[in-house]
Amino acid sequence: MAPTTNDAVPMVLARAVRKSFGDHEVLKGIDLEVAAGEVISLLGPSGSGKSTFLRCINHLERIDGGEISVNGQLVGYRRSAGKKYELRPREVAAARRDVGMVFQRFNLFPHRTALENVMEAPVFVKNEGKDSARSRALELLDRVGLSDRSAAYPAQLSGGQQQRVAIARALAMEPTLMLFDEPTSALDPELVGEVLDVMKSLAAEGMTMIVVTHEIGFAREVCDRVVFMDGGVIVEQGEPATLFTNPQHSRTKTFLSKVL
């Protein structure tokens, strides 16, 4: 069973999130709330902090200030007697099970078939029985349109097919939240659509999603809200129809004039 969610609690709540790499401050106080079932697109120029923020949500990057919670639980920390304490790596890994993440690069195990890649985490992380994991993995491969490629190795798959396997692998952990970090940027243009179609179907099924993307068509058609970031801050956000046709901030206008 997937973890339950409480609709009254934001799926993601970020408050004053800051992150630096050395002397370079990448995130300068991010505030964002994402409701369960909402699909959010993060837009902005390269270096604006979008991918870093996404990685902070999953505690792949440790934040330097503020806090993030997912489904009411602090990310990377626990609070006791008014103080925050960093979780141990095993506790972080356990909490991360509820969050699926798909990267620019597919990161599949090259020596495992598509089926084995999808089975890997349920078997070795959740200790699920192999028969059950296999059955679920076959269902997920069918869901992403790859039921006929379950025995193929990554090198035998196109980039779009590999990315769809990566999505199925993330879904195998039954996450309540899916994070996508430019999932189509490494694909040839003719393969982009097959990945976006899978993401559209997830959105239609009510999956909470935060997507870093430059695919304006996807953001316009599928997302409930577009968040424009630049220079480590959220500059502007709103419904796609409003933000794309009537942006309020000059930085948003300049960016959209180049990508639309």
GROMACS .gro file of C-alpha atoms in nm, residues 51-251:
model
  201
   51SER     CA    1   1.741   2.140  -0.946
   52THR     CA    2   1.913   2.216  -0.616
   53PHE     CA    3   1.577   2.289  -0.455
   54LEU     CA    4   1.436   1.964  -0.592
   55ARG     CA    5   1.730   1.771  -0.447
   56CYS     CA    6   1.679   1.941  -0.110
   57ILE     CA    7   1.319   1.818  -0.099
   58ASN     CA    8   1.455   1.464  -0.116
   59HIS     CA    9   1.747   1.544   0.120
   60LEU     CA   10   1.995   1.460  -0.152
   61GLU     CA   11   2.133   1.801  -0.060
   62ARG     CA   12   2.146   1.915   0.302
   63ILE     CA   13   1.990   2.258   0.348
   64ASP     CA   14   2.176   2.532   0.534
   65GLY     CA   15   1.874   2.718   0.664
   66GLY     CA   16   1.496   2.698   0.693
   67GLU     CA   17   1.309   2.369   0.675
   68ILE     CA   18   1.119   2.141   0.440
   69SER     CA   19   0.846   1.895   0.527
   70VAL     CA   20   0.687   1.628   0.309
   71ASN     CA   21   0.340   1.507   0.405
   72GLY     CA   22   0.381   1.667   0.747
   73GLN     CA   23   0.721   1.513   0.825
   74LEU     CA   24   1.040   1.720   0.843
   75VAL     CA   25   1.289   1.627   0.573
   76GLY     CA   26   1.624   1.518   0.713
   77TYR     CA   27   1.549   1.621   1.070
   78ARG     CA   28   1.334   1.548   1.372
   79ARG     CA   29   1.217   1.802   1.624
   80SER     CA   30   1.249   1.732   1.994
   81ALA     CA   31   1.205   1.972   2.286
   82GLY     CA   32   1.197   2.266   2.047
   83LYS     CA   33   1.523   2.174   1.875
   84LYS     CA   34   1.597   2.009   1.542
   85TYR     CA   35   1.827   1.710   1.517
   86GLU     CA   36   1.961   1.569   1.193
   87LEU     CA   37   1.841   1.218   1.115
   88ARG     CA   38   2.080   0.930   1.077
   89PRO     CA   39   2.141   0.806   0.721
   90ARG     CA   40   1.921   0.501   0.773
   91GLU     CA   41   1.634   0.720   0.894
   92VAL     CA   42   1.677   0.952   0.596
   93ALA     CA   43   1.667   0.657   0.358
   94ALA     CA   44   1.348   0.527   0.519
   95ALA     CA   45   1.178   0.865   0.485
   96ARG     CA   46   1.294   0.895   0.125
   97ARG     CA   47   1.090   0.588   0.028
   98ASP     CA   48   0.779   0.805   0.001
   99VAL     CA   49   0.940   1.031  -0.260
  100GLY     CA   50   1.015   0.912  -0.611
  101MET     CA   51   1.273   1.099  -0.817
  102VAL     CA   52   1.353   1.087  -1.187
  103PHE     CA   53   1.674   1.250  -1.305
  104GLN     CA   54   1.805   1.390  -1.634
  105ARG     CA   55   2.019   1.081  -1.672
  106PHE     CA   56   1.845   0.751  -1.636
  107ASN     CA   57   2.089   0.589  -1.391
  108LEU     CA   58   1.968   0.238  -1.466
  109PHE     CA   59   2.180  -0.061  -1.366
  110PRO     CA   60   2.337  -0.160  -1.700
  111HIS     CA   61   2.377  -0.525  -1.601
  112ARG     CA   62   2.010  -0.567  -1.507
  113THR     CA   63   1.711  -0.598  -1.737
  114ALA     CA   64   1.430  -0.345  -1.737
  115LEU     CA   65   1.229  -0.580  -1.518
  116GLU     CA   66   1.516  -0.629  -1.273
  117ASN     CA   67   1.578  -0.255  -1.253
  118VAL     CA   68   1.216  -0.197  -1.150
  119MET     CA   69   1.221  -0.485  -0.902
  120GLU     CA   70   1.546  -0.377  -0.735
  121ALA     CA   71   1.425  -0.128  -0.473
  122PRO     CA   72   1.111  -0.315  -0.356
  123VAL     CA   73   1.316  -0.632  -0.305
  124PHE     CA   74   1.630  -0.487  -0.149
  125VAL     CA   75   1.492  -0.178   0.026
  126LYS     CA   76   1.139  -0.282   0.124
  127ASN     CA   77   1.220  -0.655   0.155
  128GLU     CA   78   0.927  -0.737  -0.071
  129GLY     CA   79   0.902  -1.096  -0.195
  130LYS     CA   80   1.044  -1.148  -0.542
  131ASP     CA   81   0.721  -1.291  -0.685
  132SER     CA   82   0.521  -0.993  -0.563
  133ALA     CA   83   0.786  -0.746  -0.680
  134ARG     CA   84   0.803  -0.913  -1.020
  135SER     CA   85   0.427  -0.897  -1.065
  136ARG     CA   86   0.418  -0.531  -0.965
  137ALA     CA   87   0.716  -0.449  -1.189
  138LEU     CA   88   0.546  -0.607  -1.490
  139GLU     CA   89   0.234  -0.401  -1.420
  140LEU     CA   90   0.442  -0.083  -1.403
  141LEU     CA   91   0.629  -0.160  -1.724
  142ASP     CA   92   0.294  -0.211  -1.892
  143ARG     CA   93   0.177   0.119  -1.745
  144VAL     CA   94   0.467   0.302  -1.913
  145GLY     CA   95   0.419   0.114  -2.239
  146LEU     CA   96   0.711  -0.125  -2.211
  147SER     CA   97   0.553  -0.461  -2.134
  148ASP     CA   98   0.725  -0.606  -2.442
  149ARG     CA   99   1.071  -0.485  -2.334
  150SER     CA  100   1.091  -0.629  -1.982
  151ALA     CA  101   1.383  -0.860  -2.071
  152ALA     CA  102   1.585  -0.590  -2.248
  153TYR     CA  103   1.898  -0.440  -2.096
  154PRO     CA  104   1.939  -0.059  -2.086
  155ALA     CA  105   2.186  -0.064  -2.377
  156GLN     CA  106   1.915  -0.226  -2.588
  157LEU     CA  107   1.664   0.053  -2.514
  158SER     CA  108   1.628   0.401  -2.659
  159GLY     CA  109   1.674   0.700  -2.432
  160GLY     CA  110   1.299   0.750  -2.409
  161GLN     CA  111   1.248   0.386  -2.317
  162GLN     CA  112   1.522   0.404  -2.053
  163GLN     CA  113   1.360   0.710  -1.899
  164ARG     CA  114   1.023   0.533  -1.890
  165VAL     CA  115   1.190   0.241  -1.709
  166ALA     CA  116   1.333   0.496  -1.463
  167ILE     CA  117   0.981   0.631  -1.402
  168ALA     CA  118   0.849   0.278  -1.347
  169ARG     CA  119   1.136   0.213  -1.106
  170ALA     CA  120   1.046   0.524  -0.904
  171LEU     CA  121   0.679   0.424  -0.897
  172ALA     CA  122   0.769   0.077  -0.770
  173MET     CA  123   0.825   0.225  -0.424
  174GLU     CA  124   0.465   0.356  -0.427
  175PRO     CA  125   0.561   0.718  -0.356
  176THR     CA  126   0.320   0.990  -0.250
  177LEU     CA  127   0.531   1.252  -0.429
  178MET     CA  128   0.721   1.241  -0.758
  179LEU     CA  129   1.008   1.476  -0.839
  180PHE     CA  130   1.127   1.515  -1.198
  181ASP     CA  131   1.455   1.693  -1.269
  182GLU     CA  132   1.450   1.787  -1.638
  183PRO     CA  133   1.347   1.431  -1.733
  184THR     CA  134   1.348   1.499  -2.108
  185SER     CA  135   1.659   1.717  -2.142
  186ALA     CA  136   1.888   1.426  -2.233
  187LEU     CA  137   1.649   1.287  -2.496
  188ASP     CA  138   1.641   1.332  -2.870
  189PRO     CA  139   1.346   1.555  -2.963
  190GLU     CA  140   1.144   1.273  -3.118
  191LEU     CA  141   1.158   1.076  -2.791
  192VAL     CA  142   1.040   1.355  -2.560
  193GLY     CA  143   0.670   1.298  -2.622
  194GLU     CA  144   0.666   0.937  -2.503
  195VAL     CA  145   0.806   1.039  -2.163
  196LEU     CA  146   0.575   1.340  -2.129
  197ASP     CA  147   0.277   1.115  -2.209
  198VAL     CA  148   0.363   0.895  -1.910
  199MET     CA  149   0.394   1.201  -1.689
  200LYS     CA  150   0.059   1.334  -1.812
  201SER     CA  151  -0.106   1.004  -1.719
  202LEU     CA  152   0.043   1.022  -1.368
  203ALA     CA  153  -0.091   1.375  -1.328
  204ALA     CA  154  -0.436   1.261  -1.445
  205GLU     CA  155  -0.429   0.988  -1.179
  206GLY     CA  156  -0.371   1.246  -0.904
  207MET     CA  157  -0.001   1.200  -0.835
  208THR     CA  158   0.159   1.500  -0.665
  209MET     CA  159   0.442   1.610  -0.892
  210ILE     CA  160   0.711   1.879  -0.895
  211VAL     CA  161   0.875   1.904  -1.235
  212VAL     CA  162   1.185   2.101  -1.333
  213THR     CA  163   1.142   2.140  -1.707
  214HIS     CA  164   1.183   2.364  -2.007
  215GLU     CA  165   0.889   2.194  -2.180
  216ILE     CA  166   0.654   2.491  -2.187
  217GLY     CA  167   0.380   2.291  -2.359
  218PHE     CA  168   0.377   2.039  -2.075
  219ALA     CA  169   0.371   2.313  -1.812
  220ARG     CA  170   0.088   2.491  -1.991
  221GLU     CA  171  -0.123   2.181  -2.047
  222VAL     CA  172  -0.068   1.967  -1.737
  223CYS     CA  173   0.052   2.179  -1.446
  224ASP     CA  174  -0.175   2.344  -1.192
  225ARG     CA  175   0.086   2.607  -1.114
  226VAL     CA  176   0.408   2.738  -1.264
  227VAL     CA  177   0.682   2.866  -1.033
  228PHE     CA  178   0.945   3.088  -1.195
  229MET     CA  179   1.283   3.094  -1.020
  230ASP     CA  180   1.584   3.310  -1.087
  231GLY     CA  181   1.893   3.388  -0.881
  232GLY     CA  182   1.796   3.148  -0.602
  233VAL     CA  183   1.456   3.300  -0.530
  234ILE     CA  184   1.098   3.250  -0.644
  235VAL     CA  185   1.029   3.552  -0.860
  236GLU     CA  186   0.671   3.479  -0.957
  237GLN     CA  187   0.416   3.198  -0.959
  238GLY     CA  188   0.065   3.140  -1.082
  239GLU     CA  189  -0.164   2.935  -1.301
  240PRO     CA  190  -0.007   2.861  -1.642
  241ALA     CA  191  -0.272   3.049  -1.836
  242THR     CA  192  -0.207   3.361  -1.631
  243LEU     CA  193   0.170   3.345  -1.594
  244PHE     CA  194   0.241   3.268  -1.960
  245THR     CA  195   0.006   3.532  -2.101
  246ASN     CA  196   0.043   3.805  -1.842
  247PRO     CA  197   0.364   3.775  -1.638
  248GLN     CA  198   0.402   4.050  -1.380
  249HIS     CA  199   0.777   4.059  -1.319
  250SER     CA  200   1.029   4.189  -1.571
  251ARG     CA  201   1.258   3.890  -1.516
   0.00000   0.00000   0.00000
